């Protein structure tokens, strides 16, 4: 049995999602004429309580467009040292955005007003790079799928307002936060100037992310999407998958969270295993004495996980993992520890 826990990006479209894609009404989205993309963008803007939204090929592009649209080269972006754009987006912040980064240690992949405030630079002195954007991640990937409290978001908003900064949320897994908390997507989004989420992770779509914000910001982001070659023609095929996922794949994220909890519970307390922090959603990060040996042994039983350091590794639960696979993964991990 193969149990691929490396990432929730591994999900494949279900037969019903494929049927929705096949039936999609399409047009040329670069001309703004794909009715399914247009419907999706309007729907998501409404769900997030924003003026407008833009469908893009990836979470990487969504983050980059948010930064490009709200900064100028030479500005500074503040984010957690665990943030995805800082670690895994090929240095695009510097290479494409021309931005300086000020990283904050934070905890659980999150940053707070108290941690960020000392690093905000707002001065007429032309020697200094001005801080322009604070970027947060909800849920946090390297932080073990943790969820921001609304209180922390409110405080970050106040800091942004006091310094004329923009607050961006990389909500690649925003709906994992929604189903696990008592908040709606709009309640999380209301503190942010820009927010994006991915369809191609827990929501189970083959491709696609979306960025939302004001009409003016989305207009600028749209221009940068074109500049970066991110215009997709009959993208309604992909938008149909996204619409299907919004209708059918949000509530089921709870199943992924339950399986992640059961996985952790089954391994917690075993000799050599250390869980570093809470894992409230679908990402479990833990430590073992020798990660490559552990991953090799589990891999021999068909259970795949990703190393995150000499001792640390990550298991992610998603649409393509059922209870029988969970049981097999637990057995293989127990075996790999002996
Ligand atoms: C938190 C977070 N942000 C952004 C991304 C980038 O998404 P994509 O792979 O679609 O570029 C990922 C991908 O795993 C992610 O985990």
mmCIF file of C-alpha atoms and ligand atoms in Angstrom:
data_model
loop_
_atom_site.group_PDB
_atom_site.id
_atom_site.type_symbol
_atom_site.label_atom_id
_atom_site.label_comp_id
_atom_site.label_asym_id
_atom_site.label_seq_id
_atom_site.Cartn_x
_atom_site.Cartn_y
_atom_site.Cartn_z
ATOM 1 C CA UNK A 1 0.000 0.000 0.000
ATOM 2 C CA UNK A 2 1.330 3.456 -0.921
ATOM 3 C CA UNK A 3 0.605 6.220 1.614
ATOM 4 C CA UNK A 4 2.001 9.486 0.375
ATOM 5 C CA UNK A 5 2.136 11.946 3.270
ATOM 6 C CA UNK A 6 4.741 14.246 1.715
ATOM 7 C CA UNK A 7 2.253 17.026 0.950
ATOM 8 C CA UNK A 8 -1.398 17.878 0.462
ATOM 9 C CA UNK A 9 -0.451 19.063 -3.034
ATOM 10 C CA UNK A 10 -0.396 15.390 -4.055
ATOM 11 C CA UNK A 11 -4.173 15.086 -4.203
ATOM 12 C CA UNK A 12 -5.605 14.070 -7.561
ATOM 13 C CA UNK A 13 -8.936 15.342 -8.872
ATOM 14 C CA UNK A 14 -11.799 13.007 -8.005
ATOM 15 C CA UNK A 15 -14.070 11.613 -10.752
ATOM 16 C CA UNK A 16 -16.761 14.144 -9.751
ATOM 17 C CA UNK A 17 -14.284 17.022 -9.936
ATOM 18 C CA UNK A 18 -13.114 15.815 -13.346
ATOM 19 C CA UNK A 19 -16.733 15.712 -14.502
ATOM 20 C CA UNK A 20 -17.231 19.315 -13.338
ATOM 21 C CA UNK A 21 -14.082 20.307 -15.242
ATOM 22 C CA UNK A 22 -15.218 18.540 -18.388
ATOM 23 C CA UNK A 23 -18.566 20.328 -18.262
ATOM 24 C CA UNK A 24 -17.084 23.800 -17.698
ATOM 25 C CA UNK A 25 -18.184 26.694 -19.841
ATOM 26 C CA UNK A 26 -14.968 28.376 -21.030
ATOM 27 C CA UNK A 27 -13.654 31.421 -22.892
ATOM 28 C CA UNK A 28 -10.368 33.269 -23.187
ATOM 29 C CA UNK A 29 -9.578 34.526 -19.694
ATOM 30 C CA UNK A 30 -6.790 36.791 -20.965
ATOM 31 C CA UNK A 31 -9.611 38.673 -22.720
ATOM 32 C CA UNK A 32 -11.574 38.470 -19.448
ATOM 33 C CA UNK A 33 -14.096 36.247 -21.250
ATOM 34 C CA UNK A 34 -14.013 32.984 -19.333
ATOM 35 C CA UNK A 35 -17.378 32.878 -17.547
ATOM 36 C CA UNK A 36 -16.290 30.153 -15.112
ATOM 37 C CA UNK A 37 -13.174 32.070 -14.056
ATOM 38 C CA UNK A 38 -15.204 35.269 -13.717
ATOM 39 C CA UNK A 39 -17.780 33.482 -11.555
ATOM 40 C CA UNK A 40 -15.055 32.005 -9.372
ATOM 41 C CA UNK A 41 -13.339 35.360 -8.871
ATOM 42 C CA UNK A 42 -16.617 37.070 -7.932
ATOM 43 C CA UNK A 43 -17.531 34.232 -5.602
ATOM 44 C CA UNK A 44 -14.187 34.237 -3.809
ATOM 45 C CA UNK A 45 -14.159 38.029 -3.445
ATOM 46 C CA UNK A 46 -17.544 37.710 -1.714
ATOM 47 C CA UNK A 47 -16.463 34.788 0.495
ATOM 48 C CA UNK A 48 -13.424 36.762 1.653
ATOM 49 C CA UNK A 49 -15.292 40.063 1.972
ATOM 50 C CA UNK A 50 -12.982 41.774 -0.538
ATOM 51 C CA UNK A 51 -13.725 43.940 -3.577
ATOM 52 C CA UNK A 52 -12.041 41.719 -6.159
ATOM 53 C CA UNK A 53 -10.104 38.506 -6.718
ATOM 54 C CA UNK A 54 -7.720 37.158 -9.341
ATOM 55 C CA UNK A 55 -7.260 33.493 -10.305
ATOM 56 C CA UNK A 56 -3.569 32.599 -10.681
ATOM 57 C CA UNK A 57 -1.582 29.444 -11.445
ATOM 58 C CA UNK A 58 0.053 28.969 -8.031
ATOM 59 C CA UNK A 59 0.379 30.084 -4.433
ATOM 60 C CA UNK A 60 3.881 31.266 -5.268
ATOM 61 C CA UNK A 61 2.508 33.617 -7.907
ATOM 62 C CA UNK A 62 -0.303 34.817 -5.620
ATOM 63 C CA UNK A 63 2.183 35.831 -2.918
ATOM 64 C CA UNK A 64 4.535 37.438 -5.414
ATOM 65 C CA UNK A 65 1.732 39.455 -7.041
ATOM 66 C CA UNK A 66 0.597 40.679 -3.621
ATOM 67 C CA UNK A 67 4.122 41.901 -2.879
ATOM 68 C CA UNK A 68 4.692 43.412 -6.325
ATOM 69 C CA UNK A 69 1.356 45.212 -6.217
ATOM 70 C CA UNK A 70 1.972 46.767 -2.796
ATOM 71 C CA UNK A 71 5.661 47.656 -2.812
ATOM 72 C CA UNK A 72 8.390 49.275 -4.884
ATOM 73 C CA UNK A 73 11.893 47.865 -5.376
ATOM 74 C CA UNK A 74 14.042 48.734 -2.361
ATOM 75 C CA UNK A 75 11.180 48.465 0.120
ATOM 76 C CA UNK A 76 11.264 46.012 3.030
ATOM 77 C CA UNK A 77 8.930 43.090 3.621
ATOM 78 C CA UNK A 78 8.630 41.699 7.158
ATOM 79 C CA UNK A 79 7.796 38.013 7.577
ATOM 80 C CA UNK A 80 8.479 34.968 9.730
ATOM 81 C CA UNK A 81 11.757 33.165 9.108
ATOM 82 C CA UNK A 82 9.572 30.092 8.543
ATOM 83 C CA UNK A 83 7.385 31.784 5.908
ATOM 84 C CA UNK A 84 6.922 29.965 2.610
ATOM 85 C CA UNK A 85 7.875 32.948 0.417
ATOM 86 C CA UNK A 86 11.129 33.328 2.344
ATOM 87 C CA UNK A 87 12.071 29.638 2.230
ATOM 88 C CA UNK A 88 10.560 28.041 -0.829
ATOM 89 C CA UNK A 89 9.790 30.549 -3.548
ATOM 90 C CA UNK A 90 13.209 30.531 -5.195
ATOM 91 C CA UNK A 91 14.211 33.966 -3.882
ATOM 92 C CA UNK A 92 11.551 35.691 -5.999
ATOM 93 C CA UNK A 93 11.076 38.388 -3.344
ATOM 94 C CA UNK A 94 14.612 39.573 -4.121
ATOM 95 C CA UNK A 95 15.023 38.491 -7.730
ATOM 96 C CA UNK A 96 11.676 39.702 -9.073
ATOM 97 C CA UNK A 97 10.407 42.084 -6.397
ATOM 98 C CA UNK A 98 13.716 43.807 -5.630
ATOM 99 C CA UNK A 99 12.671 43.707 -1.974
ATOM 100 C CA UNK A 100 14.626 43.555 1.258
ATOM 101 C CA UNK A 101 13.360 41.081 3.837
ATOM 102 C CA UNK A 102 13.396 41.424 7.599
ATOM 103 C CA UNK A 103 12.663 38.017 9.054
ATOM 104 C CA UNK A 104 11.274 37.498 12.529
ATOM 105 C CA UNK A 105 11.870 34.314 14.533
ATOM 106 C CA UNK A 106 8.344 34.154 15.935
ATOM 107 C CA UNK A 107 6.908 30.845 17.034
ATOM 108 C CA UNK A 108 4.731 28.209 15.320
ATOM 109 C CA UNK A 109 5.505 30.054 12.073
ATOM 110 C CA UNK A 110 3.561 33.039 13.423
ATOM 111 C CA UNK A 111 4.619 36.591 14.218
ATOM 112 C CA UNK A 112 3.058 39.087 16.614
ATOM 113 C CA UNK A 113 2.832 42.842 16.847
ATOM 114 C CA UNK A 114 5.343 42.901 19.720
ATOM 115 C CA UNK A 115 7.861 40.940 17.642
ATOM 116 C CA UNK A 116 7.375 42.952 14.446
ATOM 117 C CA UNK A 117 7.118 46.486 15.829
ATOM 118 C CA UNK A 118 10.815 47.008 16.682
ATOM 119 C CA UNK A 119 11.734 46.281 13.048
ATOM 120 C CA UNK A 120 9.293 48.629 11.345
ATOM 121 C CA UNK A 121 11.174 51.436 9.621
ATOM 122 C CA UNK A 122 9.228 54.561 8.673
ATOM 123 C CA UNK A 123 11.440 57.589 8.287
ATOM 124 C CA UNK A 124 11.889 60.454 5.843
ATOM 125 C CA UNK A 125 15.653 59.777 5.993
ATOM 126 C CA UNK A 126 16.435 58.544 2.484
ATOM 127 C CA UNK A 127 19.225 56.246 3.713
ATOM 128 C CA UNK A 128 16.730 53.686 4.892
ATOM 129 C CA UNK A 129 14.650 51.073 3.158
ATOM 130 C CA UNK A 130 11.045 51.676 4.214
ATOM 131 C CA UNK A 131 8.971 48.852 5.607
ATOM 132 C CA UNK A 132 5.982 48.429 3.311
ATOM 133 C CA UNK A 133 4.363 45.027 3.895
ATOM 134 C CA UNK A 134 3.984 42.526 6.729
ATOM 135 C CA UNK A 135 3.284 39.020 5.443
ATOM 136 C CA UNK A 136 1.769 36.266 7.576
ATOM 137 C CA UNK A 137 0.831 32.641 6.878
ATOM 138 C CA UNK A 138 -2.449 31.023 7.983
ATOM 139 C CA UNK A 139 -2.224 28.123 8.586
ATOM 140 C CA UNK A 140 1.516 27.881 8.985
ATOM 141 C CA UNK A 141 3.335 25.231 6.980
ATOM 142 C CA UNK A 142 6.685 24.979 8.790
ATOM 143 C CA UNK A 143 4.837 25.935 11.974
ATOM 144 C CA UNK A 144 2.853 22.685 11.992
ATOM 145 C CA UNK A 145 -0.468 23.856 10.564
ATOM 146 C CA UNK A 146 -1.144 26.354 13.341
ATOM 147 C CA UNK A 147 -3.891 28.979 13.161
ATOM 148 C CA UNK A 148 -3.648 32.702 13.923
ATOM 149 C CA UNK A 149 -5.902 34.041 16.652
ATOM 150 C CA UNK A 150 -8.079 36.981 15.621
ATOM 151 C CA UNK A 151 -6.538 38.932 18.488
ATOM 152 C CA UNK A 152 -3.044 38.585 16.995
ATOM 153 C CA UNK A 153 -4.386 39.574 13.576
ATOM 154 C CA UNK A 154 -6.152 42.602 15.058
ATOM 155 C CA UNK A 155 -2.941 43.751 16.743
ATOM 156 C CA UNK A 156 -0.960 43.323 13.510
ATOM 157 C CA UNK A 157 -3.663 45.350 11.722
ATOM 158 C CA UNK A 158 -3.301 48.148 14.263
ATOM 159 C CA UNK A 159 0.463 48.153 13.739
ATOM 160 C CA UNK A 160 -0.012 48.255 9.967
ATOM 161 C CA UNK A 161 -2.486 51.134 10.245
ATOM 162 C CA UNK A 162 -0.250 53.096 12.581
ATOM 163 C CA UNK A 163 2.607 52.864 10.067
ATOM 164 C CA UNK A 164 0.765 52.895 6.724
ATOM 165 C CA UNK A 165 1.848 49.298 6.050
ATOM 166 C CA UNK A 166 0.024 46.616 4.089
ATOM 167 C CA UNK A 167 -0.783 43.290 5.731
ATOM 168 C CA UNK A 168 -0.711 40.270 3.408
ATOM 169 C CA UNK A 169 -1.935 36.787 4.341
ATOM 170 C CA UNK A 170 -0.562 33.718 2.592
ATOM 171 C CA UNK A 171 -3.625 31.618 3.274
ATOM 172 C CA UNK A 172 -2.496 28.632 1.223
ATOM 173 C CA UNK A 173 -4.435 26.524 3.753
ATOM 174 C CA UNK A 174 -6.944 29.155 4.878
ATOM 175 C CA UNK A 175 -9.876 26.721 4.839
ATOM 176 C CA UNK A 176 -8.034 24.346 7.154
ATOM 177 C CA UNK A 177 -8.010 27.290 9.581
ATOM 178 C CA UNK A 178 -11.691 27.996 8.896
ATOM 179 C CA UNK A 179 -13.001 24.491 9.615
ATOM 180 C CA UNK A 180 -10.845 24.071 12.705
ATOM 181 C CA UNK A 181 -11.634 27.478 14.236
ATOM 182 C CA UNK A 182 -14.992 29.097 14.776
ATOM 183 C CA UNK A 183 -14.204 31.843 12.262
ATOM 184 C CA UNK A 184 -15.253 32.382 8.682
ATOM 185 C CA UNK A 185 -12.796 33.072 5.878
ATOM 186 C CA UNK A 186 -14.019 36.699 5.818
ATOM 187 C CA UNK A 187 -13.328 37.090 9.538
ATOM 188 C CA UNK A 188 -9.702 36.085 8.983
ATOM 189 C CA UNK A 189 -9.493 38.163 5.793
ATOM 190 C CA UNK A 190 -10.901 41.358 7.245
ATOM 191 C CA UNK A 191 -7.604 42.238 8.957
ATOM 192 C CA UNK A 192 -5.594 41.855 5.747
ATOM 193 C CA UNK A 193 -5.184 44.150 2.751
ATOM 194 C CA UNK A 194 -4.451 41.177 0.543
ATOM 195 C CA UNK A 195 -5.098 37.487 1.063
ATOM 196 C CA UNK A 196 -4.617 34.424 -1.099
ATOM 197 C CA UNK A 197 -5.429 30.746 -0.825
ATOM 198 C CA UNK A 198 -4.645 27.614 -2.813
ATOM 199 C CA UNK A 199 -7.090 25.266 -4.497
ATOM 200 C CA UNK A 200 -4.330 22.760 -5.193
ATOM 201 C CA UNK A 201 -3.663 21.700 -1.585
ATOM 202 C CA UNK A 202 -6.246 20.284 0.807
ATOM 203 C CA UNK A 203 -9.078 21.415 -1.465
ATOM 204 C CA UNK A 204 -7.933 18.799 -3.953
ATOM 205 C CA UNK A 205 -7.694 20.708 -7.258
ATOM 206 C CA UNK A 206 -4.999 19.990 -9.828
ATOM 207 C CA UNK A 207 -3.912 23.650 -10.258
ATOM 208 C CA UNK A 208 -4.762 27.121 -9.040
ATOM 209 C CA UNK A 209 -4.694 29.762 -6.338
ATOM 210 C CA UNK A 210 -6.512 33.049 -5.885
ATOM 211 C CA UNK A 211 -5.543 36.494 -4.594
ATOM 212 C CA UNK A 212 -8.078 38.971 -3.211
ATOM 213 C CA UNK A 213 -8.030 42.610 -2.124
ATOM 214 C CA UNK A 214 -9.188 46.014 -3.296
ATOM 215 C CA UNK A 215 -10.091 46.593 -6.964
ATOM 216 C CA UNK A 216 -7.058 48.892 -7.278
ATOM 217 C CA UNK A 217 -4.656 46.321 -5.848
ATOM 218 C CA UNK A 218 -6.074 43.500 -7.986
ATOM 219 C CA UNK A 219 -5.810 45.724 -11.066
ATOM 220 C CA UNK A 220 -2.074 46.163 -10.442
ATOM 221 C CA UNK A 221 -1.660 42.457 -9.595
ATOM 222 C CA UNK A 222 -3.402 41.595 -12.868
ATOM 223 C CA UNK A 223 -0.832 43.636 -14.807
ATOM 224 C CA UNK A 224 1.995 41.813 -13.005
ATOM 225 C CA UNK A 225 0.304 38.440 -13.690
ATOM 226 C CA UNK A 226 0.478 39.264 -17.381
ATOM 227 C CA UNK A 227 4.088 40.429 -17.056
ATOM 228 C CA UNK A 228 5.065 37.120 -15.424
ATOM 229 C CA UNK A 229 3.283 35.028 -18.047
ATOM 230 C CA UNK A 230 0.559 33.924 -15.650
ATOM 231 C CA UNK A 231 -2.373 34.615 -17.976
ATOM 232 C CA UNK A 232 -4.170 31.346 -18.721
ATOM 233 C CA UNK A 233 -6.565 31.106 -21.655
ATOM 234 C CA UNK A 234 -9.466 28.622 -21.217
ATOM 235 C CA UNK A 235 -8.754 28.498 -17.495
ATOM 236 C CA UNK A 236 -12.429 27.785 -16.804
ATOM 237 C CA UNK A 237 -11.487 24.103 -16.778
ATOM 238 C CA UNK A 238 -9.402 24.805 -13.674
ATOM 239 C CA UNK A 239 -11.859 27.310 -12.212
ATOM 240 C CA UNK A 240 -14.584 24.653 -12.472
ATOM 241 C CA UNK A 241 -12.456 22.373 -10.300
ATOM 242 C CA UNK A 242 -12.017 25.253 -7.855
ATOM 243 C CA UNK A 243 -15.767 25.943 -7.731
ATOM 244 C CA UNK A 244 -16.395 22.230 -7.209
ATOM 245 C CA UNK A 245 -13.880 22.191 -4.340
ATOM 246 C CA UNK A 246 -15.532 25.178 -2.645
ATOM 247 C CA UNK A 247 -18.865 23.331 -2.825
ATOM 248 C CA UNK A 248 -17.651 19.882 -1.808
ATOM 249 C CA UNK A 249 -14.198 19.779 -0.264
ATOM 250 C CA UNK A 250 -14.199 22.277 2.587
ATOM 251 C CA UNK A 251 -16.102 20.416 5.287
ATOM 252 C CA UNK A 252 -14.170 17.218 4.598
ATOM 253 C CA UNK A 253 -10.924 18.931 5.659
ATOM 254 C CA UNK A 254 -12.059 17.978 9.165
ATOM 255 C CA UNK A 255 -11.383 14.327 8.251
ATOM 256 C CA UNK A 256 -7.771 15.210 7.428
ATOM 257 C CA UNK A 257 -7.425 16.960 10.784
ATOM 258 C CA UNK A 258 -8.893 13.996 12.636
ATOM 259 C CA UNK A 259 -6.485 11.605 10.892
ATOM 260 C CA UNK A 260 -3.547 13.891 11.673
ATOM 261 C CA UNK A 261 -4.589 13.860 15.352
ATOM 262 C CA UNK A 262 -4.925 10.056 15.371
ATOM 263 C CA UNK A 263 -1.528 9.681 13.719
ATOM 264 C CA UNK A 264 0.073 11.872 16.351
ATOM 265 C CA UNK A 265 -1.716 10.139 19.211
ATOM 266 C CA UNK A 266 -0.533 6.734 17.978
ATOM 267 C CA UNK A 267 3.120 7.812 17.880
ATOM 268 C CA UNK A 268 3.247 10.173 20.860
ATOM 269 C CA UNK A 269 5.110 8.706 23.813
ATOM 270 C CA UNK A 270 7.024 6.133 21.757
ATOM 271 C CA UNK A 271 10.735 6.147 22.611
ATOM 272 C CA UNK A 272 12.696 8.674 20.533
ATOM 273 C CA UNK A 273 9.648 10.484 19.139
ATOM 274 C CA UNK A 274 9.216 14.140 19.982
ATOM 275 C CA UNK A 275 6.292 16.331 18.955
ATOM 276 C CA UNK A 276 7.497 19.900 19.031
ATOM 277 C CA UNK A 277 4.299 21.896 18.985
ATOM 278 C CA UNK A 278 0.527 21.616 18.574
ATOM 279 C CA UNK A 279 -0.691 20.370 15.172
ATOM 280 C CA UNK A 280 -4.329 21.487 15.072
ATOM 281 C CA UNK A 281 -4.910 20.920 11.342
ATOM 282 C CA UNK A 282 -3.531 18.550 8.691
ATOM 283 C CA UNK A 283 0.255 18.994 9.118
ATOM 284 C CA UNK A 284 2.148 16.935 11.689
ATOM 285 C CA UNK A 285 5.767 17.861 12.385
ATOM 286 C CA UNK A 286 7.821 15.678 14.690
ATOM 287 C CA UNK A 287 11.347 14.599 15.525
ATOM 288 C CA UNK A 288 12.981 11.169 15.518
ATOM 289 C CA UNK A 289 16.607 10.310 16.367
ATOM 290 C CA UNK A 290 17.680 9.799 12.722
ATOM 291 C CA UNK A 291 15.326 11.217 10.145
ATOM 292 C CA UNK A 292 16.854 9.685 7.018
ATOM 293 C CA UNK A 293 16.876 6.237 8.558
ATOM 294 C CA UNK A 294 13.265 6.637 9.719
ATOM 295 C CA UNK A 295 12.094 7.941 6.346
ATOM 296 C CA UNK A 296 13.983 5.144 4.573
ATOM 297 C CA UNK A 297 12.389 2.421 6.708
ATOM 298 C CA UNK A 298 8.863 3.873 6.453
ATOM 299 C CA UNK A 299 9.406 4.397 2.709
ATOM 300 C CA UNK A 300 10.259 0.702 2.430
ATOM 301 C CA UNK A 301 6.690 0.040 3.650
ATOM 302 C CA UNK A 302 5.280 2.520 1.124
ATOM 303 C CA UNK A 303 4.815 5.416 3.591
ATOM 304 C CA UNK A 304 6.383 8.619 2.293
ATOM 305 C CA UNK A 305 7.221 11.703 4.392
ATOM 306 C CA UNK A 306 9.425 14.771 3.937
ATOM 307 C CA UNK A 307 12.549 15.533 6.021
ATOM 308 C CA UNK A 308 12.737 19.044 7.496
ATOM 309 C CA UNK A 309 16.138 18.755 9.183
ATOM 310 C CA UNK A 310 18.452 16.070 10.634
ATOM 311 C CA UNK A 311 15.789 15.004 13.129
ATOM 312 C CA UNK A 312 12.631 16.732 11.985
ATOM 313 C CA UNK A 313 10.061 15.513 9.467
ATOM 314 C CA UNK A 314 6.589 16.313 8.205
ATOM 315 C CA UNK A 315 3.522 14.195 7.505
ATOM 316 C CA UNK A 316 0.544 15.841 5.798
ATOM 317 C CA UNK A 317 -2.975 14.398 5.684
ATOM 318 C CA UNK A 318 -5.185 15.029 2.675
ATOM 319 C CA UNK A 319 -8.011 13.955 0.386
ATOM 320 C CA UNK A 320 -6.170 10.897 -0.944
ATOM 321 C CA UNK A 321 -5.532 9.383 2.516
ATOM 322 C CA UNK A 322 -8.250 7.185 4.009
ATOM 323 C CA UNK A 323 -8.504 5.358 7.350
ATOM 324 C CA UNK A 324 -6.901 2.151 6.055
ATOM 325 C CA UNK A 325 -3.928 4.190 4.826
ATOM 326 C CA UNK A 326 -3.711 5.952 8.186
ATOM 327 C CA UNK A 327 -3.575 2.567 9.952
ATOM 328 C CA UNK A 328 -0.837 1.406 7.562
ATOM 329 C CA UNK A 329 1.159 4.628 8.116
ATOM 330 C CA UNK A 330 0.972 4.219 11.903
ATOM 331 C CA UNK A 331 2.150 0.609 11.668
ATOM 332 C CA UNK A 332 5.009 1.513 9.331
ATOM 333 C CA UNK A 333 6.134 4.440 11.531
ATOM 334 C CA UNK A 334 6.068 2.280 14.650
ATOM 335 C CA UNK A 335 8.142 -0.315 12.798
ATOM 336 C CA UNK A 336 10.587 2.339 11.596
ATOM 337 C CA UNK A 337 11.335 3.339 15.175
ATOM 338 C CA UNK A 338 12.599 -0.098 16.163
HETATM 339 C C1 LIG B 1 2.122 28.134 3.049
HETATM 340 C C2 LIG B 1 2.360 28.012 1.584
HETATM 341 N N1 LIG B 1 2.329 29.115 0.820
HETATM 342 C C3 LIG B 1 2.521 29.077 -0.504
HETATM 343 C C4 LIG B 1 2.761 27.879 -1.140
HETATM 344 C C5 LIG B 1 3.032 27.893 -2.614
HETATM 345 O O1 LIG B 1 2.043 27.276 -3.354
HETATM 346 P P1 LIG B 1 2.363 26.708 -4.829
HETATM 347 O O2 LIG B 1 3.068 25.404 -4.623
HETATM 348 O O3 LIG B 1 1.009 26.587 -5.443
HETATM 349 O O4 LIG B 1 3.223 27.708 -5.526
HETATM 350 C C6 LIG B 1 2.804 26.696 -0.389
HETATM 351 C C7 LIG B 1 3.065 25.411 -1.070
HETATM 352 O O5 LIG B 1 3.206 24.362 -0.473
HETATM 353 C C8 LIG B 1 2.607 26.767 1.005
HETATM 354 O O6 LIG B 1 2.664 25.674 1.784
#
